[in-house]
Amino acid sequence: MESPRIIAGVTRVVRDVGIAEELAQDALVAALEQWPRDGVPDNPGAWLMAIARRRAVDLVRRRENYARKLAEIGRDLSETAPPEEPADPEDIDDDLLRLVFTTCHPVLSAEARTALTLRLLGGLTTPEIARAFLVPEATVAQRIVRAKRTLATKNIAFEVPYGPDREARLGSVLDVIYLIFNEGYAATAGDDWLRPSLCEDALRLARLLSALMPKEPEVHGLAALLEFQASRTAARTGPSGEPVLLKDQNRSRWNRMLIARGIKALGRAEATAAGAPGPYVLQATIAACHAHAYSYEETDWPAIATLYALLAARAPSPVVELNRAVAISMAEGPAPALEIVDTLTDEPALLDYHLLPSVRGDLLARLGRTTEARAEFERAAALTRNERERELLLARARECGQ
């Protein structure tokens, strides 16, 4: 629990997240050695922070390549003992915020940002990250090492940017957290459709960011979106782990506490917004429409279609357009929706996207064009790398052949 705060606090001293992580681990080892003998201190977090900061000073002394930093900061820190607890707790929160923006810096690849964020802020080990994303441990380890090296060699400032830079960087931070959640919510590959631990990590990061940046509507929007999405987790799989589609879900199993948290977060987003809603606020509003409906049939599909049109104007993408087509199919029927989907078939970004033929197959089936629908479901099954989803798509293909 304390690890991200310690890493953040020490990074401010040494200006290197890799070294800061090592020093935080050293402090935890010291606790394992001393606490069983001397007892747990009254303020464990402050004790760990003090030890980590002392180790930082020792490291600055030992390494010649940190001579400049020793002259600038090491001497002052070594002359006075670190405080037993932070003089201002808000300083630590500021450091955490700096760490979030550092691990999600655009200079890193999306994969590196995700791995480094999960490692330093989510507290996951390299094997846990590798299992979550179904990649070799060595690959994850290399991504983390290279990410730390890149941040160090490019002298990335340990700071929260302001003005246009903050807006650009904040988008990267939110995208990384959303990516982590989505991988848990609908796994790209493997035998399980859900990976709840990833959803929980992303939700925790979103809540942390919401507390650290209370005046940013998009931060609250993302938190609201993840609360709403996470509320459905228990209803999204059957007894054997098979996927349960939205229209077939038992909504009494939706977590009302998470829905209530989502409503509150969305309210904070709307209260802090100064202009038109951003993409995450719009997506959260769409999720709220689903959460307010007690059955699939009661869903306000016209409102959702309108919201997707606003989202397409605010953040245009083929995936948003595909989702808009689904909403239109429910509000106006499958025929106008199919016209939209057919315009997306040549989109380069969707050529290997299995949900495009899946949606098209559903629309064709509803129009009675079952032979074409079956071919689309089979194509979607061939494109997905998730075994549970493949089984679902092949079952739908068989239904079209009956």
mmCIF file of C-alpha atoms in Angstrom:
data_model
loop_
_atom_site.group_PDB
_atom_site.id
_atom_site.type_symbol
_atom_site.label_atom_id
_atom_site.label_comp_id
_atom_site.label_asym_id
_atom_site.label_seq_id
_atom_site.Cartn_x
_atom_site.Cartn_y
_atom_site.Cartn_z
ATOM 1 C CA MET A 1 0.000 0.000 0.000
ATOM 2 C CA GLU A 2 2.810 2.410 0.827
ATOM 3 C CA SER A 3 5.078 1.440 -2.054
ATOM 4 C CA PRO A 4 3.790 3.957 -4.669
ATOM 5 C CA ARG A 5 3.995 6.808 -2.136
ATOM 6 C CA ILE A 6 7.562 5.872 -1.182
ATOM 7 C CA ILE A 7 8.643 5.545 -4.827
ATOM 8 C CA ALA A 8 7.048 8.901 -5.590
ATOM 9 C CA GLY A 9 8.681 10.626 -2.619
ATOM 10 C CA VAL A 10 12.135 9.224 -3.363
ATOM 11 C CA THR A 11 11.874 9.951 -7.087
ATOM 12 C CA ARG A 12 11.657 13.627 -6.199
ATOM 13 C CA VAL A 13 15.106 13.235 -4.582
ATOM 14 C CA VAL A 14 16.945 11.020 -7.064
ATOM 15 C CA ARG A 15 14.967 11.937 -10.220
ATOM 16 C CA ASP A 16 15.058 8.334 -11.447
ATOM 17 C CA VAL A 17 12.063 6.012 -11.043
ATOM 18 C CA GLY A 18 14.212 2.895 -11.399
ATOM 19 C CA ILE A 19 16.545 3.874 -8.577
ATOM 20 C CA ALA A 20 13.570 5.064 -6.507
ATOM 21 C CA GLU A 21 11.912 1.664 -6.850
ATOM 22 C CA GLU A 22 15.100 -0.066 -5.644
ATOM 23 C CA LEU A 23 15.324 2.256 -2.641
ATOM 24 C CA ALA A 24 11.678 1.638 -1.780
ATOM 25 C CA GLN A 25 12.347 -2.101 -1.875
ATOM 26 C CA ASP A 26 15.389 -1.599 0.369
ATOM 27 C CA ALA A 27 13.184 0.201 2.892
ATOM 28 C CA LEU A 28 10.666 -2.643 2.852
ATOM 29 C CA VAL A 29 13.462 -5.156 3.421
ATOM 30 C CA ALA A 30 14.672 -3.072 6.357
ATOM 31 C CA ALA A 31 11.156 -3.187 7.809
ATOM 32 C CA LEU A 32 11.075 -6.973 7.473
ATOM 33 C CA GLU A 33 14.352 -7.161 9.362
ATOM 34 C CA GLN A 34 13.661 -4.623 12.116
ATOM 35 C CA TRP A 35 9.938 -4.653 12.856
ATOM 36 C CA PRO A 36 9.789 -8.252 14.138
ATOM 37 C CA ARG A 37 12.571 -7.319 16.556
ATOM 38 C CA ASP A 38 11.680 -3.738 17.524
ATOM 39 C CA GLY A 39 7.930 -3.671 16.879
ATOM 40 C CA VAL A 40 5.882 -1.892 14.229
ATOM 41 C CA PRO A 41 6.292 1.904 14.497
ATOM 42 C CA ASP A 42 3.311 4.142 15.178
ATOM 43 C CA ASN A 43 3.504 5.570 11.676
ATOM 44 C CA PRO A 44 4.798 2.773 9.416
ATOM 45 C CA GLY A 45 4.503 4.846 6.242
ATOM 46 C CA ALA A 46 6.595 7.687 7.635
ATOM 47 C CA TRP A 47 9.192 5.194 8.935
ATOM 48 C CA LEU A 48 9.510 3.611 5.488
ATOM 49 C CA MET A 49 9.737 7.005 3.810
ATOM 50 C CA ALA A 50 12.474 8.115 6.220
ATOM 51 C CA ILE A 51 14.527 4.958 5.606
ATOM 52 C CA ALA A 52 14.131 5.259 1.828
ATOM 53 C CA ARG A 53 15.224 8.902 1.907
ATOM 54 C CA ARG A 54 18.286 8.052 4.020
ATOM 55 C CA ARG A 55 19.196 5.327 1.525
ATOM 56 C CA ALA A 56 18.810 7.894 -1.250
ATOM 57 C CA VAL A 57 21.362 10.147 0.444
ATOM 58 C CA ASP A 58 23.757 7.217 0.931
ATOM 59 C CA LEU A 59 23.412 6.305 -2.733
ATOM 60 C CA VAL A 60 24.108 9.869 -3.809
ATOM 61 C CA ARG A 61 27.258 9.831 -1.694
ATOM 62 C CA ARG A 62 28.527 6.541 -3.133
ATOM 63 C CA ARG A 63 28.055 7.084 -6.826
ATOM 64 C CA GLU A 64 30.314 9.499 -8.640
ATOM 65 C CA ASN A 65 27.840 10.028 -11.446
ATOM 66 C CA TYR A 66 25.487 11.543 -8.842
ATOM 67 C CA ALA A 67 28.065 14.062 -7.687
ATOM 68 C CA ARG A 68 26.108 16.946 -9.143
ATOM 69 C CA LYS A 69 22.953 15.820 -7.426
ATOM 70 C CA LEU A 70 24.893 15.416 -4.190
ATOM 71 C CA ALA A 71 26.021 19.024 -4.440
ATOM 72 C CA GLU A 72 22.502 20.226 -5.170
ATOM 73 C CA ILE A 73 20.363 18.127 -2.853
ATOM 74 C CA GLY A 74 22.340 15.415 -1.107
ATOM 75 C CA ARG A 75 24.263 17.707 1.253
ATOM 76 C CA ASP A 76 21.140 19.431 2.538
ATOM 77 C CA LEU A 77 19.357 16.138 3.090
ATOM 78 C CA SER A 78 22.348 14.552 4.862
ATOM 79 C CA GLU A 79 22.758 17.442 7.290
ATOM 80 C CA THR A 80 19.248 17.064 8.680
ATOM 81 C CA ALA A 81 17.517 13.824 9.630
ATOM 82 C CA PRO A 82 14.475 13.021 7.518
ATOM 83 C CA PRO A 83 11.245 13.896 9.308
ATOM 84 C CA GLU A 84 9.398 11.106 11.061
ATOM 85 C CA GLU A 85 6.365 11.987 8.999
ATOM 86 C CA PRO A 86 5.797 14.326 6.060
ATOM 87 C CA ALA A 87 5.484 17.954 7.123
ATOM 88 C CA ASP A 88 2.612 18.326 4.686
ATOM 89 C CA PRO A 89 0.769 15.200 3.566
ATOM 90 C CA GLU A 90 -0.228 17.027 0.399
ATOM 91 C CA ASP A 91 3.420 16.940 -0.679
ATOM 92 C CA ILE A 92 3.230 13.161 -0.910
ATOM 93 C CA ASP A 93 0.045 13.361 -2.935
ATOM 94 C CA ASP A 94 1.777 15.786 -5.283
ATOM 95 C CA ASP A 95 4.619 13.297 -5.657
ATOM 96 C CA LEU A 96 2.154 10.528 -6.473
ATOM 97 C CA LEU A 97 0.619 12.718 -9.131
ATOM 98 C CA ARG A 98 4.069 13.381 -10.578
ATOM 99 C CA LEU A 99 4.736 9.639 -10.603
ATOM 100 C CA VAL A 100 1.485 8.949 -12.496
ATOM 101 C CA PHE A 101 2.414 11.471 -15.182
ATOM 102 C CA THR A 102 5.963 10.099 -15.354
ATOM 103 C CA THR A 103 5.006 6.439 -15.814
ATOM 104 C CA CYS A 104 2.491 7.447 -18.505
ATOM 105 C CA HIS A 105 4.809 9.816 -20.383
ATOM 106 C CA PRO A 106 4.184 9.802 -24.174
ATOM 107 C CA VAL A 107 7.883 9.156 -24.790
ATOM 108 C CA LEU A 108 7.153 5.544 -23.787
ATOM 109 C CA SER A 109 5.218 3.055 -25.884
ATOM 110 C CA ALA A 110 1.688 2.172 -24.804
ATOM 111 C CA GLU A 111 2.873 -1.283 -23.703
ATOM 112 C CA ALA A 112 5.729 0.202 -21.673
ATOM 113 C CA ARG A 113 3.450 2.765 -20.006
ATOM 114 C CA THR A 114 1.013 0.045 -19.019
ATOM 115 C CA ALA A 115 3.683 -2.271 -17.615
ATOM 116 C CA LEU A 116 5.483 0.500 -15.706
ATOM 117 C CA THR A 117 2.232 1.903 -14.277
ATOM 118 C CA LEU A 118 1.114 -1.512 -13.080
ATOM 119 C CA ARG A 119 4.544 -2.146 -11.562
ATOM 120 C CA LEU A 120 5.071 1.139 -9.727
ATOM 121 C CA LEU A 121 1.516 2.285 -8.985
ATOM 122 C CA GLY A 122 -0.469 -0.935 -9.168
ATOM 123 C CA GLY A 123 2.055 -2.897 -7.142
ATOM 124 C CA LEU A 124 2.026 -5.892 -9.510
ATOM 125 C CA THR A 125 5.116 -8.055 -9.923
ATOM 126 C CA THR A 126 6.602 -8.812 -13.325
ATOM 127 C CA PRO A 127 5.146 -12.365 -13.367
ATOM 128 C CA GLU A 128 1.701 -10.983 -12.455
ATOM 129 C CA ILE A 129 1.803 -8.459 -15.302
ATOM 130 C CA ALA A 130 2.991 -11.162 -17.696
ATOM 131 C CA ARG A 131 0.131 -13.460 -16.676
ATOM 132 C CA ALA A 132 -2.394 -10.657 -16.984
ATOM 133 C CA PHE A 133 -1.427 -9.846 -20.565
ATOM 134 C CA LEU A 134 -0.404 -13.365 -21.590
ATOM 135 C CA VAL A 135 3.118 -12.404 -22.628
ATOM 136 C CA PRO A 136 6.428 -13.918 -21.507
ATOM 137 C CA GLU A 137 7.892 -12.636 -18.252
ATOM 138 C CA ALA A 138 11.089 -11.711 -20.088
ATOM 139 C CA THR A 139 9.097 -9.445 -22.427
ATOM 140 C CA VAL A 140 7.485 -7.588 -19.537
ATOM 141 C CA ALA A 141 10.803 -7.313 -17.709
ATOM 142 C CA GLN A 142 12.442 -5.845 -20.820
ATOM 143 C CA ARG A 143 9.619 -3.337 -21.252
ATOM 144 C CA ILE A 144 9.968 -2.156 -17.665
ATOM 145 C CA VAL A 145 13.762 -1.919 -17.809
ATOM 146 C CA ARG A 146 13.693 -0.059 -21.127
ATOM 147 C CA ALA A 147 10.985 2.283 -19.873
ATOM 148 C CA LYS A 148 13.043 3.222 -16.822
ATOM 149 C CA ARG A 149 16.138 3.657 -18.970
ATOM 150 C CA THR A 150 14.265 5.845 -21.455
ATOM 151 C CA LEU A 151 12.929 8.103 -18.731
ATOM 152 C CA ALA A 152 16.455 8.450 -17.296
ATOM 153 C CA THR A 153 18.373 8.967 -20.533
ATOM 154 C CA LYS A 154 15.881 11.477 -21.910
ATOM 155 C CA ASN A 155 15.908 13.377 -18.603
ATOM 156 C CA ILE A 156 12.133 13.334 -18.339
ATOM 157 C CA ALA A 157 11.166 15.846 -15.670
ATOM 158 C CA PHE A 158 9.469 14.485 -12.563
ATOM 159 C CA GLU A 159 6.608 16.957 -12.669
ATOM 160 C CA VAL A 160 2.952 17.567 -13.302
ATOM 161 C CA PRO A 161 2.759 19.533 -16.544
ATOM 162 C CA TYR A 162 0.528 22.587 -16.881
ATOM 163 C CA GLY A 163 -1.495 24.240 -19.607
ATOM 164 C CA PRO A 164 -1.657 22.492 -22.993
ATOM 165 C CA ASP A 165 1.061 20.024 -21.944
ATOM 166 C CA ARG A 166 -1.062 18.831 -19.025
ATOM 167 C CA GLU A 167 -4.088 18.289 -21.244
ATOM 168 C CA ALA A 168 -2.015 16.283 -23.712
ATOM 169 C CA ARG A 169 -0.293 14.236 -20.992
ATOM 170 C CA LEU A 170 -3.489 13.704 -18.997
ATOM 171 C CA GLY A 171 -5.012 11.997 -22.018
ATOM 172 C CA SER A 172 -2.122 9.531 -21.996
ATOM 173 C CA VAL A 173 -2.603 8.842 -18.280
ATOM 174 C CA LEU A 174 -6.322 8.221 -18.659
ATOM 175 C CA ASP A 175 -5.807 6.052 -21.741
ATOM 176 C CA VAL A 176 -3.343 3.797 -19.905
ATOM 177 C CA ILE A 177 -5.729 3.272 -16.982
ATOM 178 C CA TYR A 178 -8.610 2.613 -19.400
ATOM 179 C CA LEU A 179 -6.478 0.138 -21.352
ATOM 180 C CA ILE A 180 -5.652 -1.768 -18.164
ATOM 181 C CA PHE A 181 -9.339 -1.931 -17.234
ATOM 182 C CA ASN A 182 -10.440 -3.039 -20.711
ATOM 183 C CA GLU A 183 -7.916 -5.857 -20.755
ATOM 184 C CA GLY A 184 -9.455 -7.122 -17.531
ATOM 185 C CA TYR A 185 -13.031 -6.485 -18.668
ATOM 186 C CA ALA A 186 -12.745 -8.311 -22.000
ATOM 187 C CA ALA A 187 -9.415 -10.111 -22.281
ATOM 188 C CA THR A 188 -7.757 -9.927 -25.678
ATOM 189 C CA ALA A 189 -6.572 -13.529 -25.579
ATOM 190 C CA GLY A 190 -6.464 -16.633 -23.422
ATOM 191 C CA ASP A 191 -8.973 -18.983 -21.825
ATOM 192 C CA ASP A 192 -10.749 -16.475 -19.559
ATOM 193 C CA TRP A 193 -13.024 -13.716 -20.737
ATOM 194 C CA LEU A 194 -12.547 -11.659 -17.563
ATOM 195 C CA ARG A 195 -9.475 -10.839 -15.505
ATOM 196 C CA PRO A 196 -11.040 -9.166 -12.451
ATOM 197 C CA SER A 197 -7.711 -8.312 -10.808
ATOM 198 C CA LEU A 198 -6.807 -6.006 -13.710
ATOM 199 C CA CYS A 199 -10.198 -4.290 -13.445
ATOM 200 C CA GLU A 200 -9.603 -3.788 -9.722
ATOM 201 C CA ASP A 201 -6.129 -2.332 -10.306
ATOM 202 C CA ALA A 202 -7.418 0.093 -12.939
ATOM 203 C CA LEU A 203 -10.352 1.105 -10.744
ATOM 204 C CA ARG A 204 -7.996 1.765 -7.836
ATOM 205 C CA LEU A 205 -5.755 3.907 -10.062
ATOM 206 C CA ALA A 206 -8.769 5.846 -11.368
ATOM 207 C CA ARG A 207 -9.977 6.528 -7.824
ATOM 208 C CA LEU A 208 -6.479 7.622 -6.802
ATOM 209 C CA LEU A 209 -6.229 9.988 -9.751
ATOM 210 C CA SER A 210 -9.706 11.345 -9.021
ATOM 211 C CA ALA A 211 -8.631 12.193 -5.468
ATOM 212 C CA LEU A 212 -5.381 13.774 -6.650
ATOM 213 C CA MET A 213 -7.001 15.856 -9.424
ATOM 214 C CA PRO A 214 -10.427 16.874 -8.072
ATOM 215 C CA LYS A 215 -10.907 19.704 -10.587
ATOM 216 C CA GLU A 216 -10.418 17.631 -13.751
ATOM 217 C CA PRO A 217 -13.804 16.527 -15.181
ATOM 218 C CA GLU A 218 -12.297 13.880 -17.473
ATOM 219 C CA VAL A 219 -10.602 12.225 -14.488
ATOM 220 C CA HIS A 220 -13.961 11.953 -12.744
ATOM 221 C CA GLY A 221 -15.504 10.829 -16.026
ATOM 222 C CA LEU A 222 -13.068 7.944 -16.311
ATOM 223 C CA ALA A 223 -13.634 6.973 -12.676
ATOM 224 C CA ALA A 224 -17.412 7.015 -13.248
ATOM 225 C CA LEU A 225 -17.098 4.937 -16.413
ATOM 226 C CA LEU A 226 -15.016 2.261 -14.689
ATOM 227 C CA GLU A 227 -17.365 2.159 -11.674
ATOM 228 C CA PHE A 228 -20.349 1.584 -13.973
ATOM 229 C CA GLN A 229 -18.538 -1.033 -16.056
ATOM 230 C CA ALA A 230 -17.179 -2.855 -13.010
ATOM 231 C CA SER A 231 -20.682 -3.032 -11.531
ATOM 232 C CA ARG A 232 -21.629 -5.593 -14.199
ATOM 233 C CA THR A 233 -18.735 -7.987 -13.587
ATOM 234 C CA ALA A 234 -20.645 -10.644 -11.635
ATOM 235 C CA ALA A 235 -23.318 -10.865 -14.339
ATOM 236 C CA ARG A 236 -20.957 -11.015 -17.339
ATOM 237 C CA THR A 237 -20.032 -14.689 -17.039
ATOM 238 C CA GLY A 238 -22.027 -17.877 -16.528
ATOM 239 C CA PRO A 239 -21.369 -20.792 -14.175
ATOM 240 C CA SER A 240 -18.576 -22.174 -16.353
ATOM 241 C CA GLY A 241 -16.983 -18.828 -17.125
ATOM 242 C CA GLU A 242 -18.766 -18.429 -20.447
ATOM 243 C CA PRO A 243 -19.557 -14.863 -21.589
ATOM 244 C CA VAL A 244 -23.063 -13.533 -20.938
ATOM 245 C CA LEU A 245 -24.056 -10.746 -23.330
ATOM 246 C CA LEU A 246 -25.559 -7.501 -22.050
ATOM 247 C CA LYS A 247 -29.083 -8.360 -23.186
ATOM 248 C CA ASP A 248 -28.980 -11.689 -21.324
ATOM 249 C CA GLN A 249 -27.471 -10.453 -18.057
ATOM 250 C CA ASN A 250 -29.322 -10.770 -14.754
ATOM 251 C CA ARG A 251 -29.294 -7.126 -13.685
ATOM 252 C CA SER A 252 -30.104 -7.999 -10.096
ATOM 253 C CA ARG A 253 -26.477 -9.170 -9.962
ATOM 254 C CA TRP A 254 -25.180 -5.737 -10.927
ATOM 255 C CA ASN A 255 -23.363 -4.146 -8.009
ATOM 256 C CA ARG A 256 -25.585 -1.265 -6.849
ATOM 257 C CA MET A 257 -22.829 0.167 -4.619
ATOM 258 C CA LEU A 258 -20.499 0.582 -7.613
ATOM 259 C CA ILE A 259 -23.346 2.100 -9.618
ATOM 260 C CA ALA A 260 -23.922 4.608 -6.815
ATOM 261 C CA ARG A 261 -20.199 5.450 -6.836
ATOM 262 C CA GLY A 262 -20.394 5.904 -10.592
ATOM 263 C CA ILE A 263 -23.335 8.283 -10.291
ATOM 264 C CA LYS A 264 -21.438 10.362 -7.714
ATOM 265 C CA ALA A 265 -18.293 10.462 -9.855
ATOM 266 C CA LEU A 266 -20.317 11.483 -12.911
ATOM 267 C CA GLY A 267 -21.910 14.236 -10.827
ATOM 268 C CA ARG A 268 -18.446 15.503 -9.880
ATOM 269 C CA ALA A 269 -17.443 15.456 -13.547
ATOM 270 C CA GLU A 270 -20.467 17.515 -14.531
ATOM 271 C CA ALA A 271 -19.934 19.928 -11.622
ATOM 272 C CA THR A 272 -16.317 20.628 -12.590
ATOM 273 C CA ALA A 273 -16.871 20.834 -16.373
ATOM 274 C CA ALA A 274 -16.461 24.282 -17.866
ATOM 275 C CA GLY A 275 -17.474 23.461 -21.427
ATOM 276 C CA ALA A 276 -18.639 20.582 -23.594
ATOM 277 C CA PRO A 277 -18.196 17.152 -22.014
ATOM 278 C CA GLY A 278 -15.051 15.219 -22.892
ATOM 279 C CA PRO A 279 -14.849 11.671 -24.260
ATOM 280 C CA TYR A 280 -14.698 9.907 -20.890
ATOM 281 C CA VAL A 281 -17.581 11.951 -19.466
ATOM 282 C CA LEU A 282 -19.660 11.069 -22.540
ATOM 283 C CA GLN A 283 -18.797 7.368 -22.230
ATOM 284 C CA ALA A 284 -19.668 7.471 -18.530
ATOM 285 C CA THR A 285 -23.014 9.071 -19.383
ATOM 286 C CA ILE A 286 -23.692 6.245 -21.837
ATOM 287 C CA ALA A 287 -22.807 3.688 -19.159
ATOM 288 C CA ALA A 288 -25.134 5.502 -16.754
ATOM 289 C CA CYS A 289 -28.015 5.027 -19.218
ATOM 290 C CA HIS A 290 -27.452 1.274 -19.019
ATOM 291 C CA ALA A 291 -27.127 1.385 -15.234
ATOM 292 C CA HIS A 292 -30.451 3.224 -14.831
ATOM 293 C CA ALA A 293 -32.356 0.675 -16.942
ATOM 294 C CA TYR A 294 -33.807 -2.209 -14.931
ATOM 295 C CA SER A 295 -33.999 -4.379 -18.059
ATOM 296 C CA TYR A 296 -32.432 -4.477 -21.502
ATOM 297 C CA GLU A 297 -35.757 -3.528 -23.068
ATOM 298 C CA GLU A 298 -36.094 -0.426 -20.875
ATOM 299 C CA THR A 299 -32.748 0.989 -22.039
ATOM 300 C CA ASP A 300 -33.000 4.493 -23.488
ATOM 301 C CA TRP A 301 -31.408 3.603 -26.815
ATOM 302 C CA PRO A 302 -32.298 6.888 -28.582
ATOM 303 C CA ALA A 303 -30.426 8.796 -25.846
ATOM 304 C CA ILE A 304 -27.461 6.435 -26.158
ATOM 305 C CA ALA A 305 -27.401 6.875 -29.946
ATOM 306 C CA THR A 306 -27.396 10.655 -29.473
ATOM 307 C CA LEU A 307 -24.568 10.432 -26.952
ATOM 308 C CA TYR A 308 -22.522 8.293 -29.348
ATOM 309 C CA ALA A 309 -23.067 10.920 -32.046
ATOM 310 C CA LEU A 310 -21.683 13.546 -29.652
ATOM 311 C CA LEU A 311 -18.756 11.233 -28.824
ATOM 312 C CA ALA A 312 -18.065 10.693 -32.529
ATOM 313 C CA ALA A 313 -17.919 14.457 -33.000
ATOM 314 C CA ARG A 314 -15.705 14.946 -29.924
ATOM 315 C CA ALA A 315 -13.361 11.990 -30.473
ATOM 316 C CA PRO A 316 -14.020 10.437 -33.884
ATOM 317 C CA SER A 317 -12.885 6.866 -34.416
ATOM 318 C CA PRO A 318 -14.122 3.790 -36.315
ATOM 319 C CA VAL A 319 -14.780 1.976 -33.014
ATOM 320 C CA VAL A 320 -17.007 4.802 -31.759
ATOM 321 C CA GLU A 321 -18.872 4.711 -35.067
ATOM 322 C CA LEU A 322 -19.344 0.960 -34.705
ATOM 323 C CA ASN A 323 -20.789 1.447 -31.242
ATOM 324 C CA ARG A 324 -23.054 4.191 -32.563
ATOM 325 C CA ALA A 325 -24.339 1.742 -35.171
ATOM 326 C CA VAL A 326 -25.228 -0.757 -32.412
ATOM 327 C CA ALA A 327 -27.180 1.934 -30.555
ATOM 328 C CA ILE A 328 -28.979 2.969 -33.736
ATOM 329 C CA SER A 329 -29.886 -0.665 -34.418
ATOM 330 C CA MET A 330 -31.678 -0.763 -31.088
ATOM 331 C CA ALA A 331 -33.289 2.666 -31.464
ATOM 332 C CA GLU A 332 -34.276 2.543 -35.143
ATOM 333 C CA GLY A 333 -33.765 -1.035 -36.314
ATOM 334 C CA PRO A 334 -30.986 -3.103 -37.904
ATOM 335 C CA ALA A 335 -31.298 -1.771 -41.472
ATOM 336 C CA PRO A 336 -29.994 1.790 -40.905
ATOM 337 C CA ALA A 337 -27.333 0.419 -38.578
ATOM 338 C CA LEU A 338 -26.113 -2.026 -41.240
ATOM 339 C CA GLU A 339 -25.642 0.877 -43.650
ATOM 340 C CA ILE A 340 -23.273 2.486 -41.156
ATOM 341 C CA VAL A 341 -21.395 -0.753 -40.493
ATOM 342 C CA ASP A 342 -20.947 -1.410 -44.212
ATOM 343 C CA THR A 343 -19.103 1.914 -44.522
ATOM 344 C CA LEU A 344 -16.600 0.653 -41.939
ATOM 345 C CA THR A 345 -15.617 -2.605 -43.637
ATOM 346 C CA ASP A 346 -12.668 -1.001 -45.453
ATOM 347 C CA GLU A 347 -11.381 0.900 -42.424
ATOM 348 C CA PRO A 348 -7.701 -0.114 -41.968
ATOM 349 C CA ALA A 349 -8.007 0.105 -38.179
ATOM 350 C CA LEU A 350 -10.829 -2.459 -38.179
ATOM 351 C CA LEU A 351 -9.484 -5.015 -40.656
ATOM 352 C CA ASP A 352 -8.532 -7.447 -37.871
ATOM 353 C CA TYR A 353 -11.062 -6.195 -35.319
ATOM 354 C CA HIS A 354 -13.294 -9.158 -34.553
ATOM 355 C CA LEU A 355 -16.178 -7.057 -33.239
ATOM 356 C CA LEU A 356 -16.825 -5.580 -36.703
ATOM 357 C CA PRO A 357 -17.928 -8.899 -38.270
ATOM 358 C CA SER A 358 -19.569 -9.832 -34.971
ATOM 359 C CA VAL A 359 -21.782 -6.733 -35.041
ATOM 360 C CA ARG A 360 -22.425 -7.147 -38.748
ATOM 361 C CA GLY A 361 -23.397 -10.781 -38.190
ATOM 362 C CA ASP A 362 -25.875 -9.768 -35.491
ATOM 363 C CA LEU A 363 -27.481 -7.165 -37.741
ATOM 364 C CA LEU A 364 -27.732 -9.598 -40.651
ATOM 365 C CA ALA A 365 -29.287 -12.241 -38.399
ATOM 366 C CA ARG A 366 -31.909 -9.771 -37.206
ATOM 367 C CA LEU A 367 -32.700 -8.979 -40.850
ATOM 368 C CA GLY A 368 -33.186 -12.689 -41.591
ATOM 369 C CA ARG A 369 -30.061 -12.946 -43.766
ATOM 370 C CA THR A 370 -28.815 -15.950 -41.812
ATOM 371 C CA THR A 371 -26.368 -17.364 -44.367
ATOM 372 C CA GLU A 372 -24.454 -14.089 -44.514
ATOM 373 C CA ALA A 373 -24.713 -13.755 -40.742
ATOM 374 C CA ARG A 374 -23.185 -17.181 -40.210
ATOM 375 C CA ALA A 375 -20.203 -16.286 -42.391
ATOM 376 C CA GLU A 376 -19.664 -13.092 -40.399
ATOM 377 C CA PHE A 377 -19.785 -14.872 -37.037
ATOM 378 C CA GLU A 378 -17.306 -17.477 -38.305
ATOM 379 C CA ARG A 379 -14.978 -14.714 -39.511
ATOM 380 C CA ALA A 380 -15.234 -12.994 -36.136
ATOM 381 C CA ALA A 381 -14.434 -16.291 -34.388
ATOM 382 C CA ALA A 382 -11.339 -16.682 -36.553
ATOM 383 C CA LEU A 383 -10.125 -13.185 -35.648
ATOM 384 C CA THR A 384 -10.532 -13.283 -31.860
ATOM 385 C CA ARG A 385 -7.727 -14.670 -29.698
ATOM 386 C CA ASN A 386 -9.954 -15.254 -26.694
ATOM 387 C CA GLU A 387 -11.178 -18.845 -26.431
ATOM 388 C CA ARG A 388 -14.356 -17.984 -24.522
ATOM 389 C CA GLU A 389 -15.341 -15.383 -27.079
ATOM 390 C CA ARG A 390 -14.535 -17.770 -29.933
ATOM 391 C CA GLU A 391 -16.885 -20.367 -28.458
ATOM 392 C CA LEU A 392 -19.647 -17.768 -28.168
ATOM 393 C CA LEU A 393 -19.210 -16.600 -31.768
ATOM 394 C CA LEU A 394 -19.170 -20.147 -33.149
ATOM 395 C CA ALA A 395 -22.342 -20.927 -31.186
ATOM 396 C CA ARG A 396 -24.018 -17.927 -32.788
ATOM 397 C CA ALA A 397 -22.841 -19.123 -36.178
ATOM 398 C CA ARG A 398 -24.412 -22.525 -35.546
ATOM 399 C CA GLU A 399 -27.679 -20.860 -34.558
ATOM 400 C CA CYS A 400 -27.766 -19.154 -37.960
ATOM 401 C CA GLY A 401 -27.432 -22.535 -39.653
ATOM 402 C CA GLN A 402 -30.433 -24.068 -37.913
#
